[in-house]
Amino acid sequence: MTTHPLSDPHLSAPSSPEGAGPALSAPAFSPLYQQIKSLILQGLQNGEWKPGDLIPSELELAARFRVSQGTVRKAIDELAADNLLVRRQGKGTFVATHAEQHIQYRFLRLHPDTGTLDSEGPASRQILACRRLRAPADITAPLGLRAGDALIQVSRVLSFHGVPTILEDLWLPGGPFKALTLDTLAQHQGPMYALFESQFGVRMVRAEEKIKAVSANAQAAQLLDVPEGTPLLSVERVAFTYNDAPMELRRGLYRTDRHHYRNELS
Amino acid sequence: MTTHPLSDPHLSAPSSPEGAGPALSAPAFSPLYQQIKSLILQGLQNGEWKPGDLIPSELELAARFRVSQGTVRKAIDELAADNLLVRRQGKGTFVATHAEQHIQYRFLRLHPDTGTLDSEGPASRQILACRRLRAPADITAPLGLRAGDALIQVSRVLSFHGVPTILEDLWLPGGPFKALTLDTLAQHQGPMYALFESQFGVRMVRAEEKIKAVSANAQAAQLLDVPEGTPLLSVERVAFTYNDAPMELRRGLYRTDRHHYRNELS
DNA sequence: CAGTGGTCTAGACCACACT
DNA sequence: GTGTGGTCTAGACCACTGC
């Protein structure tokens, strides 16, 4: 019961219309646990709890927000279902992170055709370029920017077993990633999204991918060591951070002669 | 409190070791709500409740199983999260179905590049073949069958706006689908999985897809009206029914000149 | 041992749909 | 109004982790 790092909740009881009540035509009924969820989300966004951190226990949060443990529990349940938090019985609840997350590449759906896991060793990465630029609308629009806004573009090749398999370009908004350099990328080990968390305070939460089949052009063919015209998967990804704000556009070409893109439907 | 359609639960309290207790090295602690979940699943599998049916209310199930409403609730929550049940406030809980599920094709991830929805009208379907055969291991193995077991193969083309876009073959186990004929398929409207539910009592619950980029061979090129060698998405799907039993193998070739395969990552 | 998340209960009340 | 799922509470106890 110390001072609140989070601002005073001002929780509105479900059925107690306040002075500044809901608008006329909008019922806008919001369950308590949703409000708690938003408050916890604020703590994640404003950096009170960073990736990997232990957040307060359910009872602590219940006391802070003046609600029952069960209500906090339901809020955390949903955040954990969205992979924003990770519960560990007996230890506590932690902020999810792309680092130390035994799955090396959480957003990479490419799997080897044979062999149980992607334990074909960590991929070897080769950074081809890292440059600042002002890009046309087809790049900036998906990032919620205007044509001509400052961007950083990274090009790289991922190889498995020495076989170049993924060629991708990615674009990042110039503001948050101003300090990103080729050296930073080259020296870093592990998932790129872990670097974004630790060095730039940007946590990627979810992503959308659009997949097509295309033919390798001359440049792609050379970099992926396949004949020109070889069919490749074209994977365009937009990755989002906390408030559904797009923070990365990625365009990849995947060889699928020894790998496949795996998806679960339900 | 009438006779139980479901067999007597014999629920084991969490911490009451029974005569035939868990194996020595396996704690095998199973929460009550998981046991309830299994019992409800049994009702779904053995056809007590069919797709589209209203299942008993939470309070009824709580009385039947001699547990609290909250425990039934958590069981149903998980089944709803898996898309096996659908909750509708004020009305009840229903068995999910591929029919009347406003999303026309629940497992189809191909979307038009332009246009908000797949409301480019329902696809027109053309059945090319429906034949009985005994297939080699590469077909039977994914279905959990042995080489030479009886299968039914269906070939078809889906067109959007009159443009042939999907060419697919699918294989079904000969047993459950013995009565499937070309006429049945041709006369049926709506998703094929809805037909499987209503006519064969088989409900597809989830699926796994493996995606590659390939070149159109002569036959595919002709049927999809593209030049030979055009890059196509190869989508191999295994669909599962209730007990994670594979019940369908599907191999599709998707044109991606005006469509893309969409995926959400989190 | 204490602290954490996980389960289960019993009861109250709310929001929604139908009649 | 009645019945359904949905929310919230308070309290008890269990399982897991680490001191």
PDB file of C-alpha atoms in Angstrom, chain B:
ATOM      1  CA  MET B   1     -31.400 -34.576 -12.070  1.00  0.00           C
ATOM      2  CA  THR B   2     -32.721 -37.094 -14.544  1.00  0.00           C
ATOM      3  CA  THR B   3     -30.799 -40.045 -15.906  1.00  0.00           C
ATOM      4  CA  HIS B   4     -27.371 -39.137 -17.173  1.00  0.00           C
ATOM      5  CA  PRO B   5     -26.819 -39.396 -20.887  1.00  0.00           C
ATOM      6  CA  LEU B   6     -23.161 -39.145 -20.011  1.00  0.00           C
ATOM      7  CA  SER B   7     -21.705 -41.926 -17.960  1.00  0.00           C
ATOM      8  CA  ASP B   8     -21.158 -41.317 -14.260  1.00  0.00           C
ATOM      9  CA  PRO B   9     -18.240 -38.953 -13.984  1.00  0.00           C
ATOM     10  CA  HIS B  10     -16.325 -40.755 -11.218  1.00  0.00           C
ATOM     11  CA  LEU B  11     -14.580 -37.496 -10.665  1.00  0.00           C
ATOM     12  CA  SER B  12     -11.429 -37.785  -8.655  1.00  0.00           C
ATOM     13  CA  ALA B  13     -10.868 -35.013  -6.199  1.00  0.00           C
ATOM     14  CA  PRO B  14      -7.581 -33.263  -6.843  1.00  0.00           C
ATOM     15  CA  SER B  15      -5.781 -34.653  -3.829  1.00  0.00           C
ATOM     16  CA  SER B  16      -7.531 -37.934  -3.088  1.00  0.00           C
ATOM     17  CA  PRO B  17      -5.327 -40.780  -4.334  1.00  0.00           C
ATOM     18  CA  GLU B  18      -7.589 -43.594  -5.450  1.00  0.00           C
ATOM     19  CA  GLY B  19      -7.034 -47.318  -5.446  1.00  0.00           C
ATOM     20  CA  ALA B  20      -5.982 -47.239  -9.066  1.00  0.00           C
ATOM     21  CA  GLY B  21      -4.005 -44.101  -8.511  1.00  0.00           C
ATOM     22  CA  PRO B  22      -1.544 -42.451 -10.815  1.00  0.00           C
ATOM     23  CA  ALA B  23       1.590 -44.285 -11.869  1.00  0.00           C
ATOM     24  CA  LEU B  24       4.624 -43.977  -9.668  1.00  0.00           C
ATOM     25  CA  SER B  25       6.664 -41.591 -11.741  1.00  0.00           C
ATOM     26  CA  ALA B  26       3.734 -39.705 -13.213  1.00  0.00           C
ATOM     27  CA  PRO B  27       2.100 -37.171 -10.916  1.00  0.00           C
ATOM     28  CA  ALA B  28      -0.705 -36.880 -13.463  1.00  0.00           C
ATOM     29  CA  PHE B  29      -2.489 -34.231 -11.488  1.00  0.00           C
ATOM     30  CA  SER B  30      -5.546 -33.318 -13.477  1.00  0.00           C
ATOM     31  CA  PRO B  31      -7.697 -30.397 -12.391  1.00  0.00           C
ATOM     32  CA  LEU B  32     -11.401 -30.976 -12.069  1.00  0.00           C
ATOM     33  CA  TYR B  33     -12.222 -28.639 -14.933  1.00  0.00           C
ATOM     34  CA  GLN B  34     -10.006 -30.695 -17.234  1.00  0.00           C
ATOM     35  CA  GLN B  35     -12.006 -33.787 -16.337  1.00  0.00           C
ATOM     36  CA  ILE B  36     -15.220 -31.891 -17.032  1.00  0.00           C
ATOM     37  CA  LYS B  37     -13.748 -30.766 -20.318  1.00  0.00           C
ATOM     38  CA  SER B  38     -13.085 -34.378 -21.246  1.00  0.00           C
ATOM     39  CA  LEU B  39     -16.604 -35.387 -20.342  1.00  0.00           C
ATOM     40  CA  ILE B  40     -18.088 -32.645 -22.502  1.00  0.00           C
ATOM     41  CA  LEU B  41     -15.736 -33.667 -25.288  1.00  0.00           C
ATOM     42  CA  GLN B  42     -17.064 -37.210 -25.020  1.00  0.00           C
ATOM     43  CA  GLY B  43     -20.565 -35.880 -25.497  1.00  0.00           C
ATOM     44  CA  LEU B  44     -19.390 -34.141 -28.647  1.00  0.00           C
ATOM     45  CA  GLN B  45     -17.553 -37.172 -29.988  1.00  0.00           C
ATOM     46  CA  ASN B  46     -20.266 -39.715 -29.376  1.00  0.00           C
ATOM     47  CA  GLY B  47     -22.850 -37.503 -31.014  1.00  0.00           C
ATOM     48  CA  GLU B  48     -24.933 -36.678 -27.969  1.00  0.00           C
ATOM     49  CA  TRP B  49     -24.669 -33.054 -29.099  1.00  0.00           C
ATOM     50  CA  LYS B  50     -24.362 -32.449 -32.825  1.00  0.00           C
ATOM     51  CA  PRO B  51     -22.958 -29.423 -34.648  1.00  0.00           C
ATOM     52  CA  GLY B  52     -25.326 -26.497 -34.218  1.00  0.00           C
ATOM     53  CA  ASP B  53     -27.036 -28.015 -31.164  1.00  0.00           C
ATOM     54  CA  LEU B  54     -27.644 -26.166 -27.926  1.00  0.00           C
ATOM     55  CA  ILE B  55     -25.889 -27.923 -25.069  1.00  0.00           C
ATOM     56  CA  PRO B  56     -27.233 -27.865 -21.493  1.00  0.00           C
ATOM     57  CA  SER B  57     -26.773 -24.693 -19.485  1.00  0.00           C
ATOM     58  CA  GLU B  58     -23.823 -24.242 -17.189  1.00  0.00           C
ATOM     59  CA  LEU B  59     -25.992 -24.809 -14.139  1.00  0.00           C
ATOM     60  CA  GLU B  60     -27.431 -28.028 -15.584  1.00  0.00           C
ATOM     61  CA  LEU B  61     -23.987 -29.357 -16.369  1.00  0.00           C
ATOM     62  CA  ALA B  62     -22.766 -28.311 -12.940  1.00  0.00           C
ATOM     63  CA  ALA B  63     -25.581 -30.293 -11.343  1.00  0.00           C
ATOM     64  CA  ARG B  64     -24.992 -33.298 -13.585  1.00  0.00           C
ATOM     65  CA  PHE B  65     -21.290 -33.416 -12.847  1.00  0.00           C
ATOM     66  CA  ARG B  66     -21.657 -32.402  -9.215  1.00  0.00           C
ATOM     67  CA  VAL B  67     -19.317 -29.460  -9.453  1.00  0.00           C
ATOM     68  CA  SER B  68     -19.751 -25.719  -9.173  1.00  0.00           C
ATOM     69  CA  GLN B  69     -20.823 -23.541 -12.050  1.00  0.00           C
ATOM     70  CA  GLY B  70     -17.392 -21.911 -12.091  1.00  0.00           C
ATOM     71  CA  THR B  71     -15.701 -25.205 -12.801  1.00  0.00           C
ATOM     72  CA  VAL B  72     -18.019 -26.007 -15.696  1.00  0.00           C
ATOM     73  CA  ARG B  73     -17.463 -22.484 -16.859  1.00  0.00           C
ATOM     74  CA  LYS B  74     -13.715 -22.875 -17.067  1.00  0.00           C
ATOM     75  CA  ALA B  75     -14.112 -26.137 -18.981  1.00  0.00           C
ATOM     76  CA  ILE B  76     -16.441 -24.524 -21.492  1.00  0.00           C
ATOM     77  CA  ASP B  77     -14.131 -21.512 -21.737  1.00  0.00           C
ATOM     78  CA  GLU B  78     -11.347 -23.727 -23.019  1.00  0.00           C
ATOM     79  CA  LEU B  79     -13.584 -25.608 -25.421  1.00  0.00           C
ATOM     80  CA  ALA B  80     -14.829 -22.292 -26.766  1.00  0.00           C
ATOM     81  CA  ALA B  81     -11.245 -21.074 -27.139  1.00  0.00           C
ATOM     82  CA  ASP B  82     -10.578 -24.156 -29.267  1.00  0.00           C
ATOM     83  CA  ASN B  83     -13.604 -23.337 -31.438  1.00  0.00           C
ATOM     84  CA  LEU B  84     -15.429 -26.490 -30.410  1.00  0.00           C
ATOM     85  CA  LEU B  85     -18.220 -24.580 -28.690  1.00  0.00           C
ATOM     86  CA  VAL B  86     -19.688 -21.140 -29.218  1.00  0.00           C
ATOM     87  CA  ARG B  87     -21.112 -19.099 -26.352  1.00  0.00           C
ATOM     88  CA  ARG B  88     -23.955 -16.700 -26.946  1.00  0.00           C
ATOM     89  CA  GLN B  89     -24.931 -14.531 -24.053  1.00  0.00           C
ATOM     90  CA  GLY B  90     -28.581 -14.828 -23.154  1.00  0.00           C
ATOM     91  CA  LYS B  91     -29.110 -17.800 -25.444  1.00  0.00           C
ATOM     92  CA  GLY B  92     -26.813 -20.581 -24.422  1.00  0.00           C
ATOM     93  CA  THR B  93     -23.784 -22.545 -25.549  1.00  0.00           C
ATOM     94  CA  PHE B  94     -23.813 -24.229 -28.953  1.00  0.00           C
ATOM     95  CA  VAL B  95     -21.732 -26.835 -30.709  1.00  0.00           C
ATOM     96  CA  ALA B  96     -19.621 -25.093 -33.341  1.00  0.00           C
ATOM     97  CA  THR B  97     -20.327 -25.933 -36.965  1.00  0.00           C
ATOM     98  CA  HIS B  98     -18.840 -25.216 -40.366  1.00  0.00           C
ATOM     99  CA  ALA B  99     -22.327 -24.447 -41.652  1.00  0.00           C
ATOM    100  CA  GLU B 100     -24.053 -21.127 -40.934  1.00  0.00           C
ATOM    101  CA  GLN B 101     -20.731 -19.868 -39.645  1.00  0.00           C
ATOM    102  CA  HIS B 102     -20.850 -16.503 -41.325  1.00  0.00           C
ATOM    103  CA  ILE B 103     -17.252 -16.983 -42.353  1.00  0.00           C
ATOM    104  CA  GLN B 104     -17.750 -19.064 -45.473  1.00  0.00           C
ATOM    105  CA  TYR B 105     -14.500 -21.003 -45.448  1.00  0.00           C
ATOM    106  CA  ARG B 106     -13.068 -21.238 -41.985  1.00  0.00           C
ATOM    107  CA  PHE B 107      -9.831 -22.956 -42.961  1.00  0.00           C
ATOM    108  CA  LEU B 108      -9.187 -21.050 -46.197  1.00  0.00           C
ATOM    109  CA  ARG B 109      -6.560 -18.373 -45.721  1.00  0.00           C
ATOM    110  CA  LEU B 110      -6.533 -17.097 -49.296  1.00  0.00           C
ATOM    111  CA  HIS B 111      -7.714 -13.492 -49.523  1.00  0.00           C
ATOM    112  CA  PRO B 112      -8.100 -11.143 -52.465  1.00  0.00           C
ATOM    113  CA  ASP B 113      -5.366  -8.517 -52.723  1.00  0.00           C
ATOM    114  CA  THR B 114      -7.923  -5.753 -53.116  1.00  0.00           C
ATOM    115  CA  GLY B 115     -11.378  -5.567 -51.634  1.00  0.00           C
ATOM    116  CA  THR B 116     -12.267  -5.707 -48.011  1.00  0.00           C
ATOM    117  CA  LEU B 117     -13.655  -9.212 -47.638  1.00  0.00           C
ATOM    118  CA  ASP B 118     -13.869 -12.420 -49.544  1.00  0.00           C
ATOM    119  CA  SER B 119     -17.277 -11.048 -50.385  1.00  0.00           C
ATOM    120  CA  GLU B 120     -16.281 -11.406 -53.973  1.00  0.00           C
ATOM    121  CA  GLY B 121     -19.276 -13.681 -53.900  1.00  0.00           C
ATOM    122  CA  PRO B 122     -19.173 -17.358 -53.148  1.00  0.00           C
ATOM    123  CA  ALA B 123     -16.591 -19.292 -55.083  1.00  0.00           C
ATOM    124  CA  SER B 124     -17.821 -21.364 -57.974  1.00  0.00           C
ATOM    125  CA  ARG B 125     -16.756 -24.964 -57.633  1.00  0.00           C
ATOM    126  CA  GLN B 126     -16.121 -27.515 -60.287  1.00  0.00           C
ATOM    127  CA  ILE B 127     -15.686 -31.122 -59.262  1.00  0.00           C
ATOM    128  CA  LEU B 128     -13.256 -32.819 -61.622  1.00  0.00           C
ATOM    129  CA  ALA B 129     -13.349 -36.291 -60.168  1.00  0.00           C
ATOM    130  CA  CYS B 130     -14.445 -38.422 -57.245  1.00  0.00           C
ATOM    131  CA  ARG B 131     -12.974 -41.887 -57.229  1.00  0.00           C
ATOM    132  CA  ARG B 132     -12.206 -44.743 -54.899  1.00  0.00           C
ATOM    133  CA  LEU B 133      -8.638 -45.967 -54.839  1.00  0.00           C
ATOM    134  CA  ARG B 134      -5.933 -47.643 -52.806  1.00  0.00           C
ATOM    135  CA  ALA B 135      -3.111 -45.233 -52.325  1.00  0.00           C
ATOM    136  CA  PRO B 136       0.608 -45.403 -51.621  1.00  0.00           C
ATOM    137  CA  ALA B 137       2.133 -44.580 -48.276  1.00  0.00           C
ATOM    138  CA  ASP B 138       2.758 -40.908 -48.945  1.00  0.00           C
ATOM    139  CA  ILE B 139      -1.002 -40.411 -48.993  1.00  0.00           C
ATOM    140  CA  THR B 140      -2.094 -42.924 -46.385  1.00  0.00           C
ATOM    141  CA  ALA B 141       0.572 -42.196 -43.778  1.00  0.00           C
ATOM    142  CA  PRO B 142      -0.608 -38.671 -42.944  1.00  0.00           C
ATOM    143  CA  LEU B 143      -4.087 -40.125 -42.439  1.00  0.00           C
ATOM    144  CA  GLY B 144      -2.851 -42.756 -40.035  1.00  0.00           C
ATOM    145  CA  LEU B 145      -3.662 -45.534 -42.492  1.00  0.00           C
ATOM    146  CA  ARG B 146      -1.588 -48.223 -44.161  1.00  0.00           C
ATOM    147  CA  ALA B 147      -0.536 -48.237 -47.788  1.00  0.00           C
ATOM    148  CA  GLY B 148      -3.269 -49.896 -49.805  1.00  0.00           C
ATOM    149  CA  ASP B 149      -6.117 -48.963 -47.485  1.00  0.00           C
ATOM    150  CA  ALA B 150      -9.289 -47.757 -49.177  1.00  0.00           C
ATOM    151  CA  LEU B 151      -9.487 -44.047 -49.858  1.00  0.00           C
ATOM    152  CA  ILE B 152     -11.707 -41.627 -51.689  1.00  0.00           C
ATOM    153  CA  GLN B 153     -10.079 -38.951 -53.785  1.00  0.00           C
ATOM    154  CA  VAL B 154     -11.780 -35.761 -54.875  1.00  0.00           C
ATOM    155  CA  SER B 155     -10.339 -33.283 -57.341  1.00  0.00           C
ATOM    156  CA  ARG B 156     -11.800 -29.850 -57.855  1.00  0.00           C
ATOM    157  CA  VAL B 157     -11.201 -26.311 -59.008  1.00  0.00           C
ATOM    158  CA  LEU B 158     -12.406 -23.201 -57.206  1.00  0.00           C
ATOM    159  CA  SER B 159     -12.911 -20.025 -59.198  1.00  0.00           C
ATOM    160  CA  PHE B 160     -13.408 -16.462 -58.070  1.00  0.00           C
ATOM    161  CA  HIS B 161     -15.008 -14.019 -60.487  1.00  0.00           C
ATOM    162  CA  GLY B 162     -14.749 -16.779 -63.047  1.00  0.00           C
ATOM    163  CA  VAL B 163     -10.975 -16.987 -62.632  1.00  0.00           C
ATOM    164  CA  PRO B 164      -9.786 -20.487 -61.702  1.00  0.00           C
ATOM    165  CA  THR B 165      -7.689 -19.910 -58.598  1.00  0.00           C
ATOM    166  CA  ILE B 166      -7.455 -23.075 -56.540  1.00  0.00           C
ATOM    167  CA  LEU B 167      -6.815 -26.565 -57.812  1.00  0.00           C
ATOM    168  CA  GLU B 168      -6.935 -29.176 -55.122  1.00  0.00           C
ATOM    169  CA  ASP B 169      -7.040 -32.888 -54.504  1.00  0.00           C
ATOM    170  CA  LEU B 170      -8.293 -34.282 -51.271  1.00  0.00           C
ATOM    171  CA  TRP B 171      -8.209 -37.758 -49.848  1.00  0.00           C
ATOM    172  CA  LEU B 172     -10.611 -39.163 -47.275  1.00  0.00           C
ATOM    173  CA  PRO B 173     -10.607 -42.501 -45.455  1.00  0.00           C
ATOM    174  CA  GLY B 174     -12.857 -44.979 -47.244  1.00  0.00           C
ATOM    175  CA  GLY B 175     -14.611 -46.110 -44.088  1.00  0.00           C
ATOM    176  CA  PRO B 176     -16.422 -43.043 -42.781  1.00  0.00           C
ATOM    177  CA  PHE B 177     -16.915 -41.611 -46.262  1.00  0.00           C
ATOM    178  CA  LYS B 178     -18.025 -44.790 -48.028  1.00  0.00           C
ATOM    179  CA  ALA B 179     -21.229 -43.164 -49.247  1.00  0.00           C
ATOM    180  CA  LEU B 180     -19.576 -40.085 -50.759  1.00  0.00           C
ATOM    181  CA  THR B 181     -20.297 -39.741 -54.472  1.00  0.00           C
ATOM    182  CA  LEU B 182     -19.722 -37.161 -57.156  1.00  0.00           C
ATOM    183  CA  ASP B 183     -23.446 -36.446 -57.167  1.00  0.00           C
ATOM    184  CA  THR B 184     -23.471 -35.735 -53.442  1.00  0.00           C
ATOM    185  CA  LEU B 185     -20.658 -33.259 -53.925  1.00  0.00           C
ATOM    186  CA  ALA B 186     -22.131 -31.647 -57.006  1.00  0.00           C
ATOM    187  CA  GLN B 187     -25.547 -31.080 -55.439  1.00  0.00           C
ATOM    188  CA  HIS B 188     -24.248 -29.732 -52.151  1.00  0.00           C
ATOM    189  CA  GLN B 189     -24.120 -25.994 -51.474  1.00  0.00           C
ATOM    190  CA  GLY B 190     -21.746 -24.353 -49.019  1.00  0.00           C
ATOM    191  CA  PRO B 191     -18.527 -25.463 -47.387  1.00  0.00           C
ATOM    192  CA  MET B 192     -17.486 -29.060 -47.956  1.00  0.00           C
ATOM    193  CA  TYR B 193     -16.783 -29.417 -44.247  1.00  0.00           C
ATOM    194  CA  ALA B 194     -20.439 -28.637 -43.586  1.00  0.00           C
ATOM    195  CA  LEU B 195     -21.357 -31.552 -45.834  1.00  0.00           C
ATOM    196  CA  PHE B 196     -19.007 -33.795 -43.900  1.00  0.00           C
ATOM    197  CA  GLU B 197     -20.775 -32.812 -40.687  1.00  0.00           C
ATOM    198  CA  SER B 198     -24.332 -33.275 -41.883  1.00  0.00           C
ATOM    199  CA  GLN B 199     -23.907 -36.351 -44.057  1.00  0.00           C
ATOM    200  CA  PHE B 200     -21.024 -38.243 -42.493  1.00  0.00           C
ATOM    201  CA  GLY B 201     -20.957 -37.089 -38.888  1.00  0.00           C
ATOM    202  CA  VAL B 202     -17.377 -35.957 -39.202  1.00  0.00           C
ATOM    203  CA  ARG B 203     -16.505 -32.574 -37.775  1.00  0.00           C
ATOM    204  CA  MET B 204     -13.108 -31.083 -38.658  1.00  0.00           C
ATOM    205  CA  VAL B 205     -11.700 -29.333 -35.642  1.00  0.00           C
ATOM    206  CA  ARG B 206      -8.253 -28.107 -36.602  1.00  0.00           C
ATOM    207  CA  ALA B 207      -5.730 -28.448 -39.384  1.00  0.00           C
ATOM    208  CA  GLU B 208      -2.038 -28.132 -40.134  1.00  0.00           C
ATOM    209  CA  GLU B 209      -0.720 -26.704 -43.376  1.00  0.00           C
ATOM    210  CA  LYS B 210       2.683 -26.919 -45.019  1.00  0.00           C
ATOM    211  CA  ILE B 211       3.295 -24.315 -47.694  1.00  0.00           C
ATOM    212  CA  LYS B 212       5.847 -24.231 -50.475  1.00  0.00           C
ATOM    213  CA  ALA B 213       6.355 -22.341 -53.699  1.00  0.00           C
ATOM    214  CA  VAL B 214       6.269 -24.513 -56.828  1.00  0.00           C
ATOM    215  CA  SER B 215       6.068 -24.187 -60.598  1.00  0.00           C
ATOM    216  CA  ALA B 216       2.886 -25.023 -62.447  1.00  0.00           C
ATOM    217  CA  ASN B 217       3.255 -28.223 -64.424  1.00  0.00           C
ATOM    218  CA  ALA B 218       1.408 -28.732 -67.697  1.00  0.00           C
ATOM    219  CA  GLN B 219      -1.767 -30.078 -66.123  1.00  0.00           C
ATOM    220  CA  ALA B 220      -2.004 -27.487 -63.364  1.00  0.00           C
ATOM    221  CA  ALA B 221      -1.237 -24.724 -65.847  1.00  0.00           C
ATOM    222  CA  GLN B 222      -4.084 -25.814 -68.041  1.00  0.00           C
ATOM    223  CA  LEU B 223      -6.604 -26.163 -65.247  1.00  0.00           C
ATOM    224  CA  LEU B 224      -5.665 -22.869 -63.631  1.00  0.00           C
ATOM    225  CA  ASP B 225      -5.350 -21.072 -66.956  1.00  0.00           C
ATOM    226  CA  VAL B 226      -1.779 -19.863 -66.408  1.00  0.00           C
ATOM    227  CA  PRO B 227       1.424 -20.408 -68.375  1.00  0.00           C
ATOM    228  CA  GLU B 228       3.401 -23.498 -67.535  1.00  0.00           C
ATOM    229  CA  GLY B 229       6.063 -22.644 -64.982  1.00  0.00           C
ATOM    230  CA  THR B 230       3.996 -19.980 -63.228  1.00  0.00           C
ATOM    231  CA  PRO B 231       4.846 -19.877 -59.517  1.00  0.00           C
ATOM    232  CA  LEU B 232       2.037 -21.278 -57.371  1.00  0.00           C
ATOM    233  CA  LEU B 233       1.519 -21.809 -53.687  1.00  0.00           C
ATOM    234  CA  SER B 234       1.516 -25.475 -52.771  1.00  0.00           C
ATOM    235  CA  VAL B 235      -0.618 -25.969 -49.673  1.00  0.00           C
ATOM    236  CA  GLU B 236      -0.711 -29.392 -48.044  1.00  0.00           C
ATOM    237  CA  ARG B 237      -3.299 -29.635 -45.330  1.00  0.00           C
ATOM    238  CA  VAL B 238      -4.058 -32.372 -42.833  1.00  0.00           C
ATOM    239  CA  ALA B 239      -7.391 -31.812 -41.084  1.00  0.00           C
ATOM    240  CA  PHE B 240      -8.197 -33.424 -37.748  1.00  0.00           C
ATOM    241  CA  THR B 241     -11.415 -34.401 -36.055  1.00  0.00           C
ATOM    242  CA  TYR B 242     -12.131 -34.587 -32.320  1.00  0.00           C
ATOM    243  CA  ASN B 243      -9.450 -36.822 -30.853  1.00  0.00           C
ATOM    244  CA  ASP B 244      -6.723 -35.303 -33.000  1.00  0.00           C
ATOM    245  CA  ALA B 245      -7.462 -38.088 -35.470  1.00  0.00           C
ATOM    246  CA  PRO B 246      -6.450 -37.100 -39.021  1.00  0.00           C
ATOM    247  CA  MET B 247      -9.430 -37.381 -41.362  1.00  0.00           C
ATOM    248  CA  GLU B 248      -8.466 -35.546 -44.509  1.00  0.00           C
ATOM    249  CA  LEU B 249      -5.398 -34.868 -46.595  1.00  0.00           C
ATOM    250  CA  ARG B 250      -5.643 -31.993 -49.032  1.00  0.00           C
ATOM    251  CA  ARG B 251      -3.112 -30.817 -51.564  1.00  0.00           C
ATOM    252  CA  GLY B 252      -3.863 -27.500 -53.187  1.00  0.00           C
ATOM    253  CA  LEU B 253      -2.247 -25.236 -55.723  1.00  0.00           C
ATOM    254  CA  TYR B 254      -3.163 -21.571 -55.294  1.00  0.00           C
ATOM    255  CA  ARG B 255      -2.760 -18.838 -57.855  1.00  0.00           C
ATOM    256  CA  THR B 256      -1.412 -15.757 -56.099  1.00  0.00           C
ATOM    257  CA  ASP B 257      -1.505 -13.200 -58.874  1.00  0.00           C
ATOM    258  CA  ARG B 258      -4.629 -11.599 -57.435  1.00  0.00           C
ATOM    259  CA  HIS B 259      -4.769 -13.279 -54.026  1.00  0.00           C
ATOM    260  CA  HIS B 260      -2.498 -13.906 -51.079  1.00  0.00           C
ATOM    261  CA  TYR B 261      -2.328 -16.321 -48.189  1.00  0.00           C
ATOM    262  CA  ARG B 262      -2.874 -14.389 -44.983  1.00  0.00           C
ATOM    263  CA  ASN B 263      -1.539 -15.348 -41.600  1.00  0.00           C
ATOM    264  CA  GLU B 264      -1.599 -13.799 -38.166  1.00  0.00           C
ATOM    265  CA  LEU B 265       1.364 -14.265 -35.854  1.00  0.00           C
ATOM    266  CA  SER B 266       1.361 -13.718 -32.133  1.00  0.00           C
TER     267      SER B 266
END
